[in-house]
Short mmCIF file of C-alpha atoms in Angstrom, two decimals:
data_model
loop_
_atom_site.label_atom_id
_atom_site.label_comp_id
_atom_site.label_asym_id
_atom_site.label_seq_id
_atom_site.Cartn_x
_atom_site.Cartn_y
_atom_site.Cartn_z
CA PHE A 5 110.11 116.36 162.08
CA LYS A 6 106.87 115.85 160.16
CA GLU A 7 106.56 119.57 159.36
CA ASN A 8 110.21 120.28 158.50
CA ARG A 9 111.49 117.03 156.99
CA LYS A 10 110.94 118.14 153.36
CA ASP A 11 113.55 120.87 153.83
CA ASP A 12 116.26 118.20 154.15
CA ILE A 13 117.14 114.70 153.02
CA TRP A 14 116.69 112.19 155.84
CA LEU A 15 117.91 108.64 156.34
CA VAL A 16 115.68 107.22 159.07
CA ASP A 17 115.67 103.92 160.97
CA PHE A 18 112.14 103.11 162.15
CA TYR A 19 112.57 100.70 165.06
CA ALA A 20 110.76 99.08 168.00
CA PRO A 21 112.40 98.95 171.47
CA TRP A 22 111.61 95.25 171.88
CA CYS A 23 112.90 94.19 168.43
CA GLY A 24 116.05 92.04 168.52
CA HIS A 25 117.03 92.90 164.92
CA CYS A 26 116.71 96.60 165.78
CA LYS A 27 119.10 96.19 168.72
CA LYS A 28 121.54 94.38 166.44
CA LEU A 29 121.36 97.24 163.92
CA GLU A 30 121.92 99.98 166.53
CA PRO A 31 125.78 99.96 166.60
CA VAL A 32 125.86 99.79 162.79
CA TRP A 33 123.43 102.70 162.61
CA ASN A 34 125.65 104.79 164.88
CA GLU A 35 128.59 104.10 162.54
CA VAL A 36 126.45 105.16 159.56
CA GLY A 37 125.67 108.49 161.25
CA ILE A 38 129.35 109.14 162.01
CA GLU A 39 130.41 108.19 158.47
CA MET A 40 127.82 110.44 156.80
CA LYS A 41 128.82 113.36 159.01
CA ASN A 42 132.53 112.90 158.34
CA MET A 43 131.86 112.78 154.59
CA GLY A 44 130.05 116.09 154.74
CA SER A 45 126.97 114.47 153.26
CA PRO A 46 123.76 116.54 153.09
CA VAL A 47 121.86 113.49 154.33
CA LYS A 48 120.73 113.69 157.95
CA VAL A 49 120.68 110.42 159.84
CA GLY A 50 118.13 109.70 162.56
CA LYS A 51 115.99 107.01 164.12
CA MET A 52 112.40 106.95 165.33
CA ASP A 53 110.54 104.70 167.77
CA ALA A 54 107.73 103.55 165.49
CA THR A 55 105.70 102.25 168.45
CA SER A 56 105.61 105.70 170.09
CA PHE A 57 104.99 107.59 166.82
CA SER A 58 102.79 105.03 165.10
CA SER A 59 100.91 107.62 163.03
CA ILE A 60 104.11 108.83 161.33
CA ALA A 61 105.34 105.26 160.85
CA SER A 62 102.00 104.36 159.27
CA GLU A 63 102.20 107.40 157.00
CA PHE A 64 105.50 106.13 155.60
CA GLY A 65 104.22 102.58 155.22
CA VAL A 66 106.30 100.97 157.95
CA ARG A 67 105.18 97.33 158.32
CA GLY A 68 108.10 95.68 160.08
CA TYR A 69 111.15 96.49 162.18
CA PRO A 70 113.69 97.71 161.52
CA THR A 71 112.67 99.65 158.38
CA ILE A 72 115.23 101.96 156.76
CA LYS A 73 113.95 104.73 154.49
CA LEU A 74 115.53 107.68 152.73
CA LEU A 75 113.09 110.60 152.65
CA LYS A 76 113.67 113.01 149.78
CA GLY A 77 110.98 115.60 149.21
CA ASP A 78 107.67 113.82 148.71
CA LEU A 79 109.39 110.51 148.00
CA ALA A 80 110.32 107.74 150.44
CA TYR A 81 112.81 105.12 149.26
CA ASN A 82 113.01 101.74 151.02
CA TYR A 83 116.38 100.16 151.73
CA ARG A 84 116.34 96.39 151.19
CA GLY A 85 120.03 95.50 151.15
CA PRO A 86 122.43 94.01 153.70
CA ARG A 87 122.49 95.87 157.04
CA THR A 88 126.14 96.83 156.93
CA LYS A 89 127.63 100.29 157.26
CA ASP A 90 129.15 100.40 153.76
CA ASP A 91 126.00 99.17 152.02
CA ILE A 92 123.72 101.60 153.84
CA VAL A 93 126.06 104.57 153.24
CA GLU A 94 126.35 103.67 149.55
CA PHE A 95 122.55 103.50 149.28
CA ALA A 96 122.14 106.91 150.95
CA ASN A 97 124.70 108.59 148.68
CA ARG A 98 123.20 107.05 145.56
CA VAL A 99 119.58 107.95 146.28
CA ALA A 100 120.36 111.39 147.70
CA GLY A 101 122.20 112.42 144.52
CA PRO A 102 120.78 113.22 141.08
CA LEU A 103 118.76 110.55 139.28
CA ILE A 104 120.84 110.79 136.12
CA ARG A 105 124.54 111.56 136.57
CA PRO A 106 126.37 113.00 133.54
CA LEU A 107 129.71 111.57 132.35
CA PRO A 108 131.45 114.50 130.64
CA SER A 109 134.71 112.77 129.64
CA GLN A 110 136.32 109.42 128.85
CA HIS A 111 138.42 109.72 132.00
CA MET A 112 135.30 110.11 134.11
CA PHE A 113 133.67 107.21 132.30
CA GLU A 114 136.63 104.94 133.04
CA HIS A 115 136.68 106.05 136.68
CA VAL A 116 132.98 105.28 137.15
CA GLN A 117 133.30 101.97 135.33
CA LYS A 118 136.01 100.84 137.76
CA ARG A 119 133.84 101.73 140.75
CA HIS A 120 130.64 100.03 139.62
CA ARG A 121 130.22 96.44 138.50
CA VAL A 122 126.95 97.27 136.72
CA LEU A 123 126.55 100.58 134.88
CA PHE A 124 123.50 101.88 132.98
CA VAL A 125 124.12 104.66 130.47
CA TYR A 126 121.80 106.67 128.24
CA VAL A 127 123.38 107.98 125.03
CA GLY A 128 121.72 110.64 122.90
CA GLY A 129 119.68 113.82 123.12
CA GLU A 130 116.13 114.54 124.19
CA SER A 131 113.71 111.78 123.22
CA PRO A 132 110.78 109.68 124.48
CA LEU A 133 113.35 107.01 125.37
CA LYS A 134 115.14 109.47 127.67
CA GLU A 135 111.88 110.39 129.38
CA LYS A 136 111.22 106.70 129.97
CA TYR A 137 114.79 106.27 131.20
CA ILE A 138 114.33 109.06 133.78
CA GLU A 139 111.03 107.54 134.89
CA VAL A 140 112.62 104.12 135.42
CA ALA A 141 115.58 105.70 137.24
CA SER A 142 113.25 107.34 139.77
CA GLU A 143 111.90 103.88 140.58
CA LEU A 144 115.07 101.78 140.52
CA ILE A 145 117.63 104.23 141.89
CA VAL A 146 117.41 102.24 145.15
CA TYR A 147 119.21 99.39 143.36
CA THR A 148 121.68 100.88 140.89
CA TYR A 149 123.20 104.02 139.33
CA PHE A 150 122.00 105.72 136.16
CA PHE A 151 124.28 107.81 133.93
CA SER A 152 124.14 109.74 130.67
CA ALA A 153 126.92 110.38 128.17
CA SER A 154 127.60 111.49 124.61
CA GLU A 155 128.72 108.99 121.99
CA ASP A 156 132.31 110.30 121.87
CA VAL A 157 132.78 109.58 125.61
CA LEU A 158 132.15 105.86 125.20
CA PRO A 159 135.05 103.39 124.92
CA GLU A 160 136.31 102.68 121.42
CA TYR A 161 135.10 99.07 121.42
CA VAL A 162 131.45 100.20 121.75
CA THR A 163 129.34 100.14 118.60
CA LEU A 164 125.77 101.46 118.64
CA PRO A 165 123.31 100.54 115.88
CA GLU A 166 121.34 103.76 116.39
CA LEU A 167 120.77 106.70 118.73
CA PRO A 168 119.33 107.30 121.25
CA ALA A 169 120.26 104.13 123.11
CA VAL A 170 120.34 102.65 126.60
CA MET A 171 123.25 100.40 127.49
CA VAL A 172 124.43 98.31 130.41
CA PHE A 173 128.14 97.71 131.07
CA LYS A 174 128.91 94.57 133.10
CA ASP A 175 130.84 91.29 133.05
CA GLY A 176 133.62 92.93 131.03
CA THR A 177 131.38 93.81 128.11
CA TYR A 178 128.20 95.73 127.25
CA PHE A 179 124.65 95.06 126.07
CA VAL A 180 122.29 97.42 124.23
CA TYR A 181 118.59 97.60 125.03
CA ASP A 182 116.34 96.49 122.16
CA GLU A 183 112.69 97.39 122.66
CA TYR A 184 111.45 94.67 120.29
CA GLU A 185 113.49 91.84 121.82
CA ASP A 186 113.75 92.98 125.45
CA GLY A 187 110.28 94.40 126.00
CA ASP A 188 109.59 97.09 128.59
CA LEU A 189 112.61 99.20 129.59
CA SER A 190 111.83 98.94 133.31
CA SER A 191 111.69 95.14 133.15
CA TRP A 192 114.91 94.98 131.15
CA ILE A 193 116.83 97.19 133.59
CA ASN A 194 115.42 95.21 136.53
CA ARG A 195 116.71 91.97 134.95
CA GLU A 196 120.08 93.38 133.94
CA ARG A 197 120.97 95.14 137.20
CA PHE A 198 122.79 92.01 138.40
CA GLN A 199 126.02 90.57 137.10
CA GLY A 200 125.73 87.37 135.13
CA TYR A 201 127.30 85.39 137.98
CA LEU A 202 126.80 86.25 141.66
CA HIS A 203 127.77 85.21 145.15
CA VAL A 204 124.19 84.62 146.32
CA ASP A 205 123.09 85.22 149.90
CA GLY A 206 119.70 85.71 151.54
CA PHE A 207 119.39 89.40 150.60
CA THR A 208 120.47 88.81 147.00
CA LEU A 209 118.06 85.92 146.58
CA TYR A 210 115.25 88.10 147.95
CA GLU A 211 116.03 90.83 145.38
CA LEU A 212 116.31 88.30 142.57
CA GLY A 213 112.69 87.45 143.22
CA ASP A 214 111.73 90.78 141.61
CA THR A 215 113.41 89.87 138.31
CA GLY A 216 111.17 86.87 137.58
CA LYS A 217 114.20 84.76 136.75
CA LEU A 218 115.01 81.22 137.81
CA VAL A 219 118.17 81.07 139.93
CA ALA A 220 120.72 78.33 139.21
CA ILE A 221 122.97 77.94 142.24
CA ALA A 222 126.00 75.82 143.04
CA VAL A 223 125.66 75.12 146.77
CA ILE A 224 129.24 74.72 147.98
CA ASP A 225 131.54 75.36 150.92
CA ASP A 226 133.79 78.32 150.12
CA LYS A 227 136.37 77.09 152.61
CA ASN A 228 136.53 73.69 150.95
CA SER A 229 139.01 73.68 148.05
CA SER A 230 138.35 70.10 146.97
CA VAL A 231 137.90 69.26 143.28
CA GLU A 232 134.15 68.65 143.49
CA HIS A 233 133.38 72.05 145.06
CA THR A 234 135.49 74.02 142.59
CA ARG A 235 134.24 71.93 139.64
CA LEU A 236 130.55 72.70 140.21
CA LYS A 237 131.30 76.39 140.74
CA SER A 238 133.29 76.48 137.48
CA ILE A 239 130.47 74.78 135.56
CA ILE A 240 127.95 77.41 136.65
CA GLN A 241 130.39 80.22 135.79
CA GLU A 242 131.03 78.81 132.31
CA VAL A 243 127.32 78.47 131.55
CA ALA A 244 126.66 82.03 132.74
CA ARG A 245 129.47 83.35 130.50
CA ASP A 246 129.23 81.20 127.38
CA TYR A 247 125.46 80.75 127.14
CA ARG A 248 124.29 84.25 128.06
CA ASP A 249 122.43 84.77 124.79
CA HIS A 250 120.48 81.56 125.37
CA PHE A 251 119.59 81.86 129.06
CA HIS A 252 120.06 85.41 130.41
CA ARG A 253 116.37 86.33 130.01
CA ASP A 254 115.23 83.36 132.09
CA PHE A 255 118.14 82.47 134.39
CA GLN A 256 120.43 84.03 136.96
CA PHE A 257 123.57 82.12 137.92
CA GLY A 258 125.67 82.07 141.07
CA HIS A 259 126.92 80.09 144.03
CA MET A 260 125.94 79.99 147.71
CA ASP A 261 128.25 79.31 150.64
CA GLY A 262 126.79 76.53 152.79
CA ASN A 263 123.34 74.96 152.75
CA ASP A 264 121.76 76.45 155.90
CA TYR A 265 119.72 79.10 154.08
CA ILE A 266 118.84 76.86 151.16
CA ASN A 267 117.67 74.10 153.54
CA SER A 268 115.17 76.48 155.14
CA LEU A 269 113.76 77.33 151.71
CA LEU A 270 113.55 73.75 150.48
CA MET A 271 112.60 72.26 153.89
CA ASP A 272 115.14 69.56 153.22
CA ASP A 273 118.83 68.86 153.91
CA LEU A 274 120.82 69.23 150.70
CA THR A 275 124.12 67.44 150.37
CA VAL A 276 127.02 69.83 149.75
CA PRO A 277 128.24 70.31 147.06
CA THR A 278 125.22 70.21 144.77
CA ILE A 279 123.32 72.20 142.17
CA VAL A 280 119.76 73.46 142.59
CA VAL A 281 117.53 75.72 140.50
CA LEU A 282 115.05 77.90 142.41
CA ASN A 283 111.84 79.54 141.23
CA THR A 284 111.50 82.32 143.79
CA SER A 285 108.05 83.35 142.53
CA ASN A 286 106.30 80.14 143.60
CA GLN A 287 108.91 78.44 145.85
CA GLN A 288 109.43 75.55 143.45
CA TYR A 289 112.85 74.04 142.92
CA PHE A 290 114.56 71.60 140.59
CA LEU A 291 117.28 69.07 141.40
CA PRO A 292 119.25 67.26 138.67
CA ASP A 293 118.21 63.63 138.28
CA ARG A 294 121.80 62.62 137.59
CA ARG A 295 125.30 63.81 138.37
CA ILE A 296 126.37 67.02 136.60
CA GLU A 297 129.74 66.13 135.08
CA ASN A 298 130.36 69.07 132.75
CA THR A 299 128.92 72.17 131.09
CA GLU A 300 126.92 70.13 128.58
CA ASP A 301 125.13 68.29 131.40
CA MET A 302 124.23 71.60 133.02
CA VAL A 303 122.93 73.03 129.73
CA GLN A 304 120.81 69.92 129.22
CA PHE A 305 119.42 70.25 132.76
CA ILE A 306 118.47 73.89 132.10
CA ASN A 307 116.81 73.00 128.79
CA ASN A 308 114.80 70.27 130.52
CA ILE A 309 113.52 72.89 132.97
CA LEU A 310 112.59 75.29 130.17
CA ASP A 311 110.72 72.65 128.13
CA GLY A 312 108.93 71.27 131.20
CA THR A 313 110.43 67.78 131.27
CA ALA A 314 112.30 68.35 134.54
CA GLU A 315 110.24 67.54 137.64
CA ALA A 316 109.45 70.54 139.85
CA GLN A 317 109.39 70.02 143.60
CA GLY A 318 108.04 72.18 146.42
CA GLY A 319 105.67 75.01 145.55
CA ASP A 320 103.20 77.16 147.43
CA GLY A 321 100.19 74.79 147.53
CA LEU A 322 98.14 74.03 150.63
CA LEU A 323 100.08 70.91 151.59
CA GLN A 324 103.37 72.72 151.15
CA ARG A 325 102.15 75.59 153.34
CA ILE A 326 101.15 73.17 156.09
CA LYS A 327 104.51 71.44 155.75
CA ARG A 328 106.29 74.80 156.01
CA ILE A 329 104.38 75.72 159.18
CA ILE A 330 105.40 72.41 160.77
CA TYR A 331 108.98 72.76 159.54
CA ASP A 332 109.28 76.35 160.83
CA ALA A 333 107.84 75.37 164.21
CA LYS A 334 110.23 72.44 164.47
CA SER A 335 113.20 74.59 163.43
CA THR A 336 112.28 77.23 166.00
CA VAL A 337 112.10 74.70 168.83
CA VAL A 338 115.37 73.05 167.81
CA SER A 339 117.19 76.38 167.47
CA VAL A 340 115.99 77.52 170.89
CA PHE A 341 117.17 74.33 172.57
CA LYS A 342 120.50 74.43 170.74
CA SER A 343 121.22 78.06 171.62
CA SER A 344 119.96 77.89 175.21
CA PRO A 345 118.77 74.56 176.64
CA LEU A 346 117.68 76.13 179.95
CA LEU A 347 115.62 78.77 178.17
CA GLY A 348 114.08 76.09 175.97
CA CYS A 349 113.11 74.02 179.00
CA PHE A 350 111.57 77.08 180.62
CA LEU A 351 109.66 78.24 177.53
CA PHE A 352 108.28 74.85 176.56
CA GLY A 353 108.47 72.89 179.84
CA LEU A 354 106.62 75.44 181.97
CA PRO A 355 103.44 75.56 179.84
CA LEU A 356 103.41 71.76 179.55
CA GLY A 357 103.85 71.45 183.30
CA VAL A 358 101.00 73.86 184.00
CA ILE A 359 98.73 72.03 181.55
CA SER A 360 99.65 68.67 183.12
CA ILE A 361 98.86 69.96 186.63
CA MET A 362 95.54 71.36 185.44
CA CYS A 363 94.57 68.07 183.80
CA TYR A 364 95.62 66.12 186.89
CA GLY A 365 93.63 68.48 189.09
CA ILE A 366 90.53 68.14 186.94
CA CYS A 367 90.73 64.34 186.91
CA THR A 368 91.43 64.17 190.63
CA ALA A 369 88.57 66.53 191.42
CA ASP A 370 86.11 64.34 189.49
CA THR A 371 87.23 61.16 191.28
CA ASP A 372 87.08 62.65 194.78
CA GLY A 373 83.69 64.14 194.04
CA GLY A 374 82.33 60.73 193.05
CA VAL A 375 83.63 59.13 196.27
CA ASP A 376 82.23 61.93 198.38
CA GLU A 377 78.82 61.61 196.75
CA HIS A 378 78.88 57.85 197.31
CA GLU A 379 79.82 58.26 200.97
CA ALA A 380 77.14 60.90 201.42
CA ALA A 381 74.53 58.63 199.85
CA LYS A 382 75.64 55.73 202.01
CA LYS A 383 75.51 57.88 205.15
CA GLU A 384 72.08 59.19 204.24
CA HIS A 385 70.87 55.63 203.70
CA GLY A 386 72.30 54.63 207.08
CA ASP A 387 70.55 57.55 208.75
CA ARG A 388 67.35 56.48 207.14
CA GLU A 389 67.80 52.95 208.56
CA LEU A 390 68.53 54.32 212.02
CA THR A 391 65.49 56.53 211.80
CA ASP A 392 63.29 53.65 210.71
CA GLU A 393 64.52 51.43 213.60
CA GLY A 394 63.76 54.16 216.13
CA SER A 395 60.23 54.41 214.79
CA GLU A 396 59.60 50.66 215.31
CA GLU A 397 60.71 50.84 218.99
CA GLU A 398 58.44 53.79 219.56
CA GLN A 399 55.58 51.90 217.92
CA GLU A 400 56.28 48.87 220.16
CA GLU A 401 56.20 51.06 223.24
CA GLU A 402 52.92 52.57 222.06
CA LYS A 403 51.52 49.07 221.58
CA ASN A 404 52.61 48.06 225.09
CA GLU A 405 51.08 51.23 226.49
CA LYS A 406 47.83 50.47 224.67
CA TYR A 407 48.01 46.89 225.89
CA THR A 408 48.54 48.13 229.41
CA GLU A 409 45.66 50.56 229.09
CA LEU A 410 43.52 47.80 227.65
CA SER A 411 44.40 45.44 230.52
CA ASP A 412 43.52 48.04 233.12
CA GLY A 413 40.15 48.56 231.47
CA ASP A 414 39.43 44.86 231.47
CA LEU A 415 40.23 44.67 235.18
CA LYS A 416 37.86 47.50 235.96
CA GLN A 417 35.14 45.89 233.91
CA LYS A 418 35.74 42.62 235.74
CA ASP A 419 35.44 44.36 239.13
CA ILE A 420 32.13 45.96 238.08
CA MET A 421 30.76 42.59 236.99
CA GLU A 422 31.80 40.97 240.26
CA LYS A 423 30.17 43.82 242.24
CA LYS A 424 26.95 43.37 240.30
CA LYS A 425 27.07 39.71 241.00
CA ASP A 426 27.56 40.29 244.68
#
């Protein structure tokens, strides 16, 4: 594979056998392979055990599992979207094709415009702007399509101040790139590759982090059709549509279904429905200090954030990092016990039980050792007493023996004296 891969275009899933996310992706990946084959796509679909072929995985910069890459010549494109069959197939077809796709007619332009919610188009001949456009396309083709067209192919409502030009068609209208107002072309395309209003999920929020924008979200329940839920969603939509010129460089707007994901980011339980503004670059967030009643209240809230009068919460400071570690650990324990109480008891009860037994054993061993030493000392002292008493008896016997010997000597001396007297 390493020697021959440049002869073909490959879509590869780098996985690990023990990875749960990899196992979840496996049936989807099989569907991707079948779909690409049925379409007659030139892209070959495969998967590689990155733990067995770690050198190749390292060569392609694989850091986690699963990692999906499209390998095209010397280039390797990372897939960072939702892990669904349609999204992965669409990514493969987009990246495998030409960087800049020509639109030769109005009919083709209309057809492409119906298929894509966001459409970037270069208009004009050869120029430094086109070279820059091609360069940016080679970098951002993983996210969106890039087209080229002549001026007469564009819809009649389009008016260009000058040529060449780069345009984006979205939200039912179009916007022309202005180098003096919009800055670098790459940054502008990266900001404009999203619609003005989005249904935000975890993957979308992750991608929005690359734009540098603040994200204003209405956190609602899509299944709840009550007035409050629909009202907040409508307010965000109106601000995104009617105040684009004021906020589109700094803000992305959308709504999120449910508060589970947002709670994990904020480490707090948000009441649904509500409005929150996220700064994905530093994990700060802003909550309105009063009820948002209408569009004017929302505009005022956004202006307070921009001028610095709104209070920022969260962040990526040391205390927040410690808090996140504690929160993540707590969430992990709770999720394990909720999903499988028996497994939770085994995972967390067994180590605690072992530690408790070890501590009990250590304490018990110290106590018994002290008693044993005391008993041994007492026994030794008793032995010494017995030994001392035995010595006194022996000494008494020795004294009696000496006394007896002394008495016998006295008797002999007495006999000698009596004999001398006689």
